[in-house]
Amino acid sequence: MAIQLLITDEDLVVQGDPIDGWTNLDSTLRFNEPASGSVELPAHPEVMAQLQPGNRIVVIRDQAFWCAGPLEIPQDYAWSVGDSSEPDPGKVSVSFSDDLARIAGYITWPDPALAWGSQPTTDSRQILNTNAETIIRTLVDENCGPGALAARQIPHLVLDTLAGVGTDTSVNTRFEGLLAACRRAAVNGGAIGFRTRQDGTQIVFGVYQPADLTGTARFSRGLGNLRSVQFKQSAPSVTHALVAGGEDAARTYTEVADTTAADSWWRVEKFVDQSSIADDTNGELTNAGNEELAGGSAPVELATVTVDTEDLKAGHDFFLGDRVTVELPTGLEVTDVVRSIHLQATPNGGEYVSSLIGSAEATSDPQTVRLIRDLGRRLGRLEASR
């Protein structure tokens, strides 16, 4: 294990020597969502001087970037007399994210080229029948990237080169969380991924196509790279999304079905109100139905604890969004998407890497967090209809 911690300012300039004496590093990378992390540090004056609001942390694992982003809680300090766990000068706990968290702090403006006081009262931002990668890049660029109003630009944020991935889809958004709008485009436009990475003095935002590694990225007890596994498969919460667009006598009805799930289990219908969308000319009603199916068709939750081998290493041989294979001790083989990668490390105890694999609903987030996230998405759609 070789982990190095650096602190930079907002301009990505390293503020001092690499942090020494750290303990209990915990960092989780998430597919199409901001990362989260924490680490305990000795509260030496030279360390505390670096832990300032607006600064960033860079976690380097085996000479490669693991996570880089803002300090969300730069100083959570503790010290007490006679406590051997907090010797002089005490310890400080730091919480951090990756640079995708900066983008998550923005909402979609109906007309990003205009000042806030000049925003249209009814119009929404529409990008219709366009490649999903282009939609995602456009939304980020015009709301917080180089193409945004100067006051909204994230310093040093640039767009990566075009990856040429994704399929055509449509987005209709107004005052919605920027990442929520990007995730919808990613789901409906070919199940693509997006991420930030640090490259020198730039924060690079890019879109990518997750790989199908089911034949090469395999985890099993026999291979020695699977420490533990929890598997749960649930009945579908929706197999037929019944979408209604328009209003009153002009309503348009579109049915989007997962017939495979319905045949394997049973039919479960869900009404999806999309009154803000007149019809399915641009595929927006179909997209809304696909979103409901993505979260509710026979969800598989597979939480594994893996160990790196020379042939298979998280962040190197497989990454977020990739499809991998896990062989259960029962003999069943499960293939699904890597939703998160969790790194835990101590200087003396080594590191443990676990991967959460499964459907879009396979998450370690508390139920209340999921409900709040879903509510925010729905409120954004409601605002777009006004």
Tab-separated table of C-alpha atoms in Angstrom:
chain	number	residue	atom	x	y	z
A	1	MET	CA	0.000	0.000	0.000
A	2	ALA	CA	1.292	3.431	-0.874
A	3	ILE	CA	-1.057	6.305	-0.009
A	4	GLN	CA	-0.100	9.974	-0.062
A	5	LEU	CA	-2.208	12.943	1.045
A	6	LEU	CA	-1.708	16.443	-0.324
A	7	ILE	CA	-3.574	19.675	0.427
A	8	THR	CA	-4.035	22.228	-2.357
A	9	ASP	CA	-5.732	25.591	-2.567
A	10	GLU	CA	-8.603	26.358	-4.943
A	11	ASP	CA	-6.035	26.957	-7.707
A	12	LEU	CA	-4.702	23.398	-7.207
A	13	VAL	CA	-1.399	24.644	-5.783
A	14	VAL	CA	0.039	22.270	-3.152
A	15	GLN	CA	0.134	24.057	0.221
A	16	GLY	CA	2.902	22.186	2.010
A	17	ASP	CA	4.585	18.857	2.513
A	18	PRO	CA	2.570	15.644	2.148
A	19	ILE	CA	0.550	14.985	5.299
A	20	ASP	CA	2.384	12.620	7.640
A	21	GLY	CA	0.959	10.682	10.574
A	22	TRP	CA	-2.556	10.266	9.156
A	23	THR	CA	-4.806	7.492	10.447
A	24	ASN	CA	-8.149	5.919	9.499
A	25	LEU	CA	-8.560	7.001	5.895
A	26	ASP	CA	-12.037	6.254	4.516
A	27	SER	CA	-12.991	7.174	0.941
A	28	THR	CA	-15.901	6.080	-1.251
A	29	LEU	CA	-16.091	6.748	-4.983
A	30	ARG	CA	-19.597	6.648	-6.498
A	31	PHE	CA	-20.882	6.166	-10.027
A	32	ASN	CA	-22.245	9.500	-11.356
A	33	GLU	CA	-22.344	10.959	-7.852
A	34	PRO	CA	-19.879	12.882	-5.675
A	35	ALA	CA	-17.416	10.906	-3.598
A	36	SER	CA	-17.182	11.094	0.171
A	37	GLY	CA	-14.295	10.619	2.544
A	38	SER	CA	-12.743	11.296	5.916
A	39	VAL	CA	-9.320	11.032	7.512
A	40	GLU	CA	-7.856	11.653	10.965
A	41	LEU	CA	-4.717	13.765	11.174
A	42	PRO	CA	-2.387	14.917	13.961
A	43	ALA	CA	-3.189	18.537	14.759
A	44	HIS	CA	0.323	19.866	14.308
A	45	PRO	CA	0.491	23.601	13.500
A	46	GLU	CA	1.889	22.953	10.012
A	47	VAL	CA	-1.028	20.605	9.311
A	48	MET	CA	-3.690	22.932	10.689
A	49	ALA	CA	-2.303	25.766	8.566
A	50	GLN	CA	-3.184	23.771	5.445
A	51	LEU	CA	-6.691	22.808	6.541
A	52	GLN	CA	-8.436	26.012	5.544
A	53	PRO	CA	-11.852	26.727	4.000
A	54	GLY	CA	-11.754	26.504	0.220
A	55	ASN	CA	-8.794	24.145	0.150
A	56	ARG	CA	-8.825	20.678	-1.405
A	57	ILE	CA	-7.396	17.279	-0.600
A	58	VAL	CA	-5.706	14.951	-3.057
A	59	VAL	CA	-5.566	11.247	-2.218
A	60	ILE	CA	-2.912	9.406	-4.219
A	61	ARG	CA	-2.949	5.613	-4.120
A	62	ASP	CA	-0.080	3.685	-5.683
A	63	GLN	CA	1.100	6.810	-7.548
A	64	ALA	CA	-2.303	7.386	-9.160
A	65	PHE	CA	-5.070	9.832	-8.253
A	66	TRP	CA	-7.743	8.122	-6.163
A	67	CYS	CA	-9.835	11.127	-5.108
A	68	ALA	CA	-9.351	14.883	-5.358
A	69	GLY	CA	-11.771	17.527	-4.195
A	70	PRO	CA	-12.861	20.113	-1.637
A	71	LEU	CA	-12.592	19.896	2.128
A	72	GLU	CA	-16.212	19.874	3.289
A	73	ILE	CA	-15.262	19.897	6.984
A	74	PRO	CA	-11.650	21.107	7.071
A	75	GLN	CA	-11.281	21.017	10.849
A	76	ASP	CA	-13.083	18.881	13.422
A	77	TYR	CA	-10.600	19.200	16.276
A	78	ALA	CA	-10.477	17.281	19.572
A	79	TRP	CA	-8.138	17.270	22.587
A	80	SER	CA	-8.577	16.532	26.272
A	81	VAL	CA	-6.345	16.115	29.329
A	82	GLY	CA	-5.272	12.552	30.067
A	83	ASP	CA	-6.761	11.055	26.893
A	84	SER	CA	-4.093	8.809	25.355
A	85	SER	CA	-6.039	8.603	22.094
A	86	GLU	CA	-5.705	12.373	21.680
A	87	PRO	CA	-2.135	13.213	22.721
A	88	ASP	CA	-0.683	16.697	22.287
A	89	PRO	CA	-1.485	18.590	20.222
A	90	GLY	CA	-4.709	16.600	19.684
A	91	LYS	CA	-6.199	15.257	16.482
A	92	VAL	CA	-8.295	16.738	13.697
A	93	SER	CA	-10.848	14.889	11.584
A	94	VAL	CA	-11.317	16.060	8.014
A	95	SER	CA	-14.264	15.310	5.717
A	96	PHE	CA	-13.924	15.712	1.969
A	97	SER	CA	-15.466	14.957	-1.423
A	98	ASP	CA	-14.274	14.967	-5.017
A	99	ASP	CA	-14.606	17.864	-7.446
A	100	LEU	CA	-17.927	16.496	-8.694
A	101	ALA	CA	-19.323	17.910	-5.436
A	102	ARG	CA	-18.618	21.422	-6.702
A	103	ILE	CA	-20.740	20.738	-9.777
A	104	ALA	CA	-23.460	19.225	-7.565
A	105	GLY	CA	-23.840	22.632	-5.911
A	106	TYR	CA	-25.414	24.134	-9.026
A	107	ILE	CA	-28.929	24.124	-10.464
A	108	THR	CA	-30.018	24.312	-14.094
A	109	TRP	CA	-31.006	27.811	-15.170
A	110	PRO	CA	-33.641	28.147	-17.915
A	111	ASP	CA	-31.342	30.542	-19.782
A	112	PRO	CA	-27.778	30.220	-18.434
A	113	ALA	CA	-26.587	33.108	-20.627
A	114	LEU	CA	-28.756	35.611	-18.716
A	115	ALA	CA	-28.283	37.036	-15.230
A	116	TRP	CA	-30.448	35.628	-12.450
A	117	GLY	CA	-32.754	38.661	-12.426
A	118	SER	CA	-33.463	38.198	-16.128
A	119	GLN	CA	-34.415	34.513	-16.082
A	120	PRO	CA	-37.617	33.710	-18.035
A	121	THR	CA	-40.659	33.109	-15.872
A	122	THR	CA	-41.984	30.058	-17.701
A	123	ASP	CA	-39.438	28.659	-20.149
A	124	SER	CA	-37.280	25.669	-19.303
A	125	ARG	CA	-33.916	24.583	-20.694
A	126	GLN	CA	-34.622	22.082	-23.435
A	127	ILE	CA	-32.049	20.072	-25.358
A	128	LEU	CA	-33.949	17.738	-27.656
A	129	ASN	CA	-32.946	14.683	-29.685
A	130	THR	CA	-29.251	15.186	-28.990
A	131	ASN	CA	-26.410	12.848	-28.071
A	132	ALA	CA	-26.363	12.273	-24.301
A	133	GLU	CA	-22.659	13.082	-23.958
A	134	THR	CA	-23.244	16.399	-25.692
A	135	ILE	CA	-26.219	17.151	-23.424
A	136	ILE	CA	-24.247	16.456	-20.251
A	137	ARG	CA	-21.242	18.466	-21.397
A	138	THR	CA	-23.493	21.357	-22.447
A	139	LEU	CA	-25.351	21.477	-19.126
A	140	VAL	CA	-22.101	21.527	-17.146
A	141	ASP	CA	-20.378	23.989	-19.473
A	142	GLU	CA	-23.163	26.573	-19.488
A	143	ASN	CA	-23.961	26.392	-15.763
A	144	CYS	CA	-20.542	26.152	-14.101
A	145	GLY	CA	-17.906	25.513	-16.771
A	146	PRO	CA	-15.927	27.771	-19.090
A	147	GLY	CA	-19.105	28.762	-20.946
A	148	ALA	CA	-20.973	29.896	-17.819
A	149	LEU	CA	-21.410	33.425	-16.526
A	150	ALA	CA	-18.152	34.537	-14.904
A	151	ALA	CA	-19.618	34.514	-11.384
A	152	ARG	CA	-20.787	30.908	-11.806
A	153	GLN	CA	-17.610	29.412	-13.235
A	154	ILE	CA	-15.735	26.858	-11.138
A	155	PRO	CA	-12.065	27.861	-11.218
A	156	HIS	CA	-9.880	25.655	-13.422
A	157	LEU	CA	-12.814	23.469	-14.540
A	158	VAL	CA	-12.466	22.415	-18.184
A	159	LEU	CA	-14.215	19.903	-20.425
A	160	ASP	CA	-12.389	16.740	-21.398
A	161	THR	CA	-12.056	15.744	-25.044
A	162	LEU	CA	-15.148	14.201	-26.610
A	163	ALA	CA	-15.370	10.483	-25.913
A	164	GLY	CA	-17.900	9.816	-28.667
A	165	VAL	CA	-20.228	7.798	-26.434
A	166	GLY	CA	-23.941	7.691	-25.688
A	167	THR	CA	-27.130	7.727	-27.724
A	168	ASP	CA	-29.645	10.463	-28.530
A	169	THR	CA	-32.056	11.579	-25.840
A	170	SER	CA	-33.828	14.741	-24.637
A	171	VAL	CA	-33.713	16.848	-21.469
A	172	ASN	CA	-36.243	19.355	-20.163
A	173	THR	CA	-35.044	21.031	-16.964
A	174	ARG	CA	-35.653	24.149	-14.900
A	175	PHE	CA	-34.090	24.935	-11.510
A	176	GLU	CA	-33.231	21.270	-11.075
A	177	GLY	CA	-30.053	19.970	-9.474
A	178	LEU	CA	-27.418	20.012	-12.212
A	179	LEU	CA	-26.172	16.500	-11.478
A	180	ALA	CA	-29.743	15.172	-11.346
A	181	ALA	CA	-30.317	16.448	-14.883
A	182	CYS	CA	-26.996	14.953	-15.999
A	183	ARG	CA	-27.868	11.579	-14.457
A	184	ARG	CA	-31.190	11.493	-16.306
A	185	ALA	CA	-29.409	12.132	-19.581
A	186	ALA	CA	-26.829	9.461	-18.725
A	187	VAL	CA	-29.468	6.818	-17.935
A	188	ASN	CA	-31.613	7.543	-20.969
A	189	GLY	CA	-28.683	8.082	-23.302
A	190	GLY	CA	-26.932	4.739	-23.147
A	191	ALA	CA	-26.106	4.206	-19.452
A	192	ILE	CA	-22.956	6.302	-19.700
A	193	GLY	CA	-20.867	7.730	-16.890
A	194	PHE	CA	-19.331	11.088	-16.024
A	195	ARG	CA	-16.615	12.121	-13.590
A	196	THR	CA	-14.020	14.721	-12.672
A	197	ARG	CA	-10.293	14.177	-12.484
A	198	GLN	CA	-7.343	16.361	-11.673
A	199	ASP	CA	-4.838	16.872	-14.467
A	200	GLY	CA	-2.024	19.195	-13.464
A	201	THR	CA	-3.625	22.531	-12.640
A	202	GLN	CA	-6.978	21.667	-14.225
A	203	ILE	CA	-10.145	19.962	-13.032
A	204	VAL	CA	-11.272	17.958	-16.037
A	205	PHE	CA	-14.940	16.967	-16.434
A	206	GLY	CA	-15.556	14.157	-18.867
A	207	VAL	CA	-18.058	11.555	-19.998
A	208	TYR	CA	-17.161	7.916	-20.572
A	209	GLN	CA	-18.627	4.574	-21.582
A	210	PRO	CA	-18.373	1.983	-18.788
A	211	ALA	CA	-16.846	-1.282	-19.959
A	212	ASP	CA	-18.322	-4.758	-20.065
A	213	LEU	CA	-15.705	-6.669	-18.066
A	214	THR	CA	-17.841	-9.671	-17.159
A	215	GLY	CA	-15.364	-11.998	-18.818
A	216	THR	CA	-12.205	-10.565	-17.248
A	217	ALA	CA	-13.188	-8.819	-13.999
A	218	ARG	CA	-14.314	-11.773	-11.930
A	219	PHE	CA	-14.546	-12.167	-8.174
A	220	SER	CA	-14.819	-15.487	-6.372
A	221	ARG	CA	-13.611	-17.348	-3.323
A	222	GLY	CA	-11.627	-19.673	-5.574
A	223	LEU	CA	-9.739	-16.777	-7.170
A	224	GLY	CA	-8.812	-15.483	-3.732
A	225	ASN	CA	-10.060	-11.955	-4.387
A	226	LEU	CA	-13.440	-12.202	-2.642
A	227	ARG	CA	-13.476	-11.834	1.149
A	228	SER	CA	-17.205	-11.583	1.786
A	229	VAL	CA	-20.442	-11.121	-0.103
A	230	GLN	CA	-24.039	-10.169	0.635
A	231	PHE	CA	-26.595	-10.832	-2.074
A	232	LYS	CA	-30.217	-9.753	-2.159
A	233	GLN	CA	-32.675	-9.935	-5.032
A	234	SER	CA	-36.058	-8.305	-4.631
A	235	ALA	CA	-39.325	-8.402	-6.499
A	236	PRO	CA	-39.812	-5.494	-8.912
A	237	SER	CA	-41.527	-2.378	-7.640
A	238	VAL	CA	-42.485	-1.497	-11.214
A	239	THR	CA	-42.503	-3.443	-14.477
A	240	HIS	CA	-44.882	-1.246	-16.472
A	241	ALA	CA	-44.517	2.535	-16.282
A	242	LEU	CA	-47.756	4.110	-17.473
A	243	VAL	CA	-46.803	7.643	-18.444
A	244	ALA	CA	-49.357	10.403	-18.990
A	245	GLY	CA	-48.364	13.614	-20.745
A	246	GLY	CA	-50.329	16.755	-21.523
A	247	GLU	CA	-53.430	17.879	-19.679
A	248	ASP	CA	-57.183	17.307	-19.681
A	249	ALA	CA	-58.584	16.148	-23.023
A	250	ALA	CA	-55.189	16.503	-24.708
A	251	ARG	CA	-53.491	13.890	-22.541
A	252	THR	CA	-51.048	11.504	-24.249
A	253	TYR	CA	-50.422	8.019	-22.878
A	254	THR	CA	-47.196	6.034	-23.283
A	255	GLU	CA	-46.472	2.614	-21.799
A	256	VAL	CA	-42.873	1.629	-21.070
A	257	ALA	CA	-42.431	-1.977	-19.964
A	258	ASP	CA	-39.765	-4.346	-18.702
A	259	THR	CA	-41.316	-7.505	-20.076
A	260	THR	CA	-38.432	-9.673	-18.862
A	261	ALA	CA	-39.035	-8.682	-15.247
A	262	ALA	CA	-42.787	-9.049	-15.664
A	263	ASP	CA	-42.418	-12.555	-17.103
A	264	SER	CA	-39.977	-13.627	-14.384
A	265	TRP	CA	-41.990	-12.145	-11.530
A	266	TRP	CA	-45.342	-10.491	-12.181
A	267	ARG	CA	-46.787	-7.303	-13.620
A	268	VAL	CA	-46.487	-4.184	-11.424
A	269	GLU	CA	-47.901	-0.949	-12.820
A	270	LYS	CA	-46.938	2.594	-11.826
A	271	PHE	CA	-48.591	5.812	-12.988
A	272	VAL	CA	-46.089	8.496	-14.000
A	273	ASP	CA	-47.510	12.010	-14.356
A	274	GLN	CA	-45.676	14.116	-16.957
A	275	SER	CA	-48.279	16.780	-17.616
A	276	SER	CA	-45.572	19.320	-18.510
A	277	ILE	CA	-44.743	17.294	-21.635
A	278	ALA	CA	-47.343	17.425	-24.389
A	279	ASP	CA	-46.436	14.209	-26.219
A	280	ASP	CA	-43.670	11.708	-26.888
A	281	THR	CA	-42.419	13.333	-30.086
A	282	ASN	CA	-38.970	13.858	-28.565
A	283	GLY	CA	-39.050	10.673	-26.507
A	284	GLU	CA	-39.447	12.538	-23.213
A	285	LEU	CA	-42.383	10.435	-22.013
A	286	THR	CA	-40.473	7.258	-22.843
A	287	ASN	CA	-37.459	8.615	-20.958
A	288	ALA	CA	-39.590	9.240	-17.876
A	289	GLY	CA	-40.833	5.664	-18.034
A	290	ASN	CA	-37.321	4.276	-18.422
A	291	GLU	CA	-36.210	6.204	-15.337
A	292	GLU	CA	-38.912	4.557	-13.263
A	293	LEU	CA	-37.969	1.116	-14.598
A	294	ALA	CA	-34.274	1.715	-13.936
A	295	GLY	CA	-34.948	2.073	-10.243
A	296	GLY	CA	-37.599	-0.561	-9.761
A	297	SER	CA	-37.273	-3.600	-12.014
A	298	ALA	CA	-36.234	-6.564	-9.873
A	299	PRO	CA	-33.362	-4.769	-8.100
A	300	VAL	CA	-30.286	-6.821	-7.303
A	301	GLU	CA	-28.114	-5.652	-4.435
A	302	LEU	CA	-24.702	-7.194	-4.214
A	303	ALA	CA	-22.214	-5.890	-1.657
A	304	THR	CA	-18.781	-7.433	-1.802
A	305	VAL	CA	-15.518	-7.055	0.051
A	306	THR	CA	-12.713	-7.620	-2.423
A	307	VAL	CA	-8.956	-7.621	-2.228
A	308	ASP	CA	-6.618	-6.426	-4.929
A	309	THR	CA	-4.516	-8.957	-6.775
A	310	GLU	CA	-1.826	-8.428	-9.364
A	311	ASP	CA	-4.395	-9.194	-12.058
A	312	LEU	CA	-7.418	-7.276	-10.746
A	313	LYS	CA	-7.201	-3.954	-8.945
A	314	ALA	CA	-9.938	-1.415	-8.222
A	315	GLY	CA	-9.423	1.847	-10.041
A	316	HIS	CA	-6.965	0.220	-12.415
A	317	ASP	CA	-8.518	-2.920	-13.911
A	318	PHE	CA	-12.133	-1.968	-13.254
A	319	PHE	CA	-13.901	1.258	-12.367
A	320	LEU	CA	-17.252	2.807	-11.568
A	321	GLY	CA	-20.017	1.812	-13.960
A	322	ASP	CA	-18.181	-1.204	-15.346
A	323	ARG	CA	-20.072	-4.489	-15.494
A	324	VAL	CA	-18.288	-7.289	-13.608
A	325	THR	CA	-18.964	-10.861	-12.503
A	326	VAL	CA	-19.220	-12.201	-8.952
A	327	GLU	CA	-19.382	-15.937	-8.293
A	328	LEU	CA	-21.305	-16.634	-5.099
A	329	PRO	CA	-20.222	-19.543	-2.895
A	330	THR	CA	-23.577	-21.124	-3.827
A	331	GLY	CA	-22.366	-21.449	-7.424
A	332	LEU	CA	-24.585	-18.673	-8.813
A	333	GLU	CA	-22.830	-16.121	-10.996
A	334	VAL	CA	-24.107	-12.546	-10.905
A	335	THR	CA	-23.131	-9.835	-13.370
A	336	ASP	CA	-23.949	-6.208	-12.694
A	337	VAL	CA	-22.633	-2.657	-12.473
A	338	VAL	CA	-20.026	-1.335	-10.038
A	339	ARG	CA	-21.901	1.402	-8.159
A	340	SER	CA	-19.245	2.414	-5.643
A	341	ILE	CA	-15.703	1.579	-4.561
A	342	HIS	CA	-14.845	1.998	-0.892
A	343	LEU	CA	-11.275	2.362	0.339
A	344	GLN	CA	-10.406	2.009	4.029
A	345	ALA	CA	-6.790	2.287	5.114
A	346	THR	CA	-4.560	2.682	8.156
A	347	PRO	CA	-0.773	3.073	8.053
A	348	ASN	CA	-0.172	-0.123	10.031
A	349	GLY	CA	-3.224	-2.206	9.183
A	350	GLY	CA	-3.085	-1.919	5.413
A	351	GLU	CA	-6.069	-1.250	3.194
A	352	TYR	CA	-9.421	-2.863	2.439
A	353	VAL	CA	-11.336	-2.255	-0.755
A	354	SER	CA	-15.016	-3.107	-1.120
A	355	SER	CA	-17.286	-2.704	-4.120
A	356	LEU	CA	-21.042	-2.222	-4.177
A	357	ILE	CA	-22.400	-3.942	-7.265
A	358	GLY	CA	-25.990	-4.061	-8.463
A	359	SER	CA	-28.906	-2.087	-9.832
A	360	ALA	CA	-29.388	1.658	-9.509
A	361	GLU	CA	-31.123	0.977	-6.189
A	362	ALA	CA	-28.132	-0.928	-4.810
A	363	THR	CA	-26.869	1.701	-2.412
A	364	SER	CA	-25.496	2.002	1.083
A	365	ASP	CA	-27.299	5.335	1.558
A	366	PRO	CA	-29.942	5.476	4.293
A	367	GLN	CA	-33.532	5.313	3.122
A	368	THR	CA	-34.124	8.935	4.149
A	369	VAL	CA	-31.243	10.091	1.937
A	370	ARG	CA	-32.721	8.249	-1.027
A	371	LEU	CA	-36.145	9.740	-0.388
A	372	ILE	CA	-34.749	13.278	-0.189
A	373	ARG	CA	-32.794	12.752	-3.406
A	374	ASP	CA	-35.898	11.457	-5.180
A	375	LEU	CA	-37.977	14.360	-3.856
A	376	GLY	CA	-35.450	16.862	-5.182
A	377	ARG	CA	-35.579	15.236	-8.607
A	378	ARG	CA	-39.367	15.363	-8.701
A	379	LEU	CA	-39.498	18.992	-7.559
A	380	GLY	CA	-37.117	19.878	-10.375
A	381	ARG	CA	-39.438	18.257	-12.882
A	382	LEU	CA	-42.447	20.047	-11.373
A	383	GLU	CA	-40.707	23.416	-11.699
A	384	ALA	CA	-39.928	22.662	-15.353
A	385	SER	CA	-43.662	22.395	-16.044
A	386	ARG	CA	-44.403	25.926	-14.886
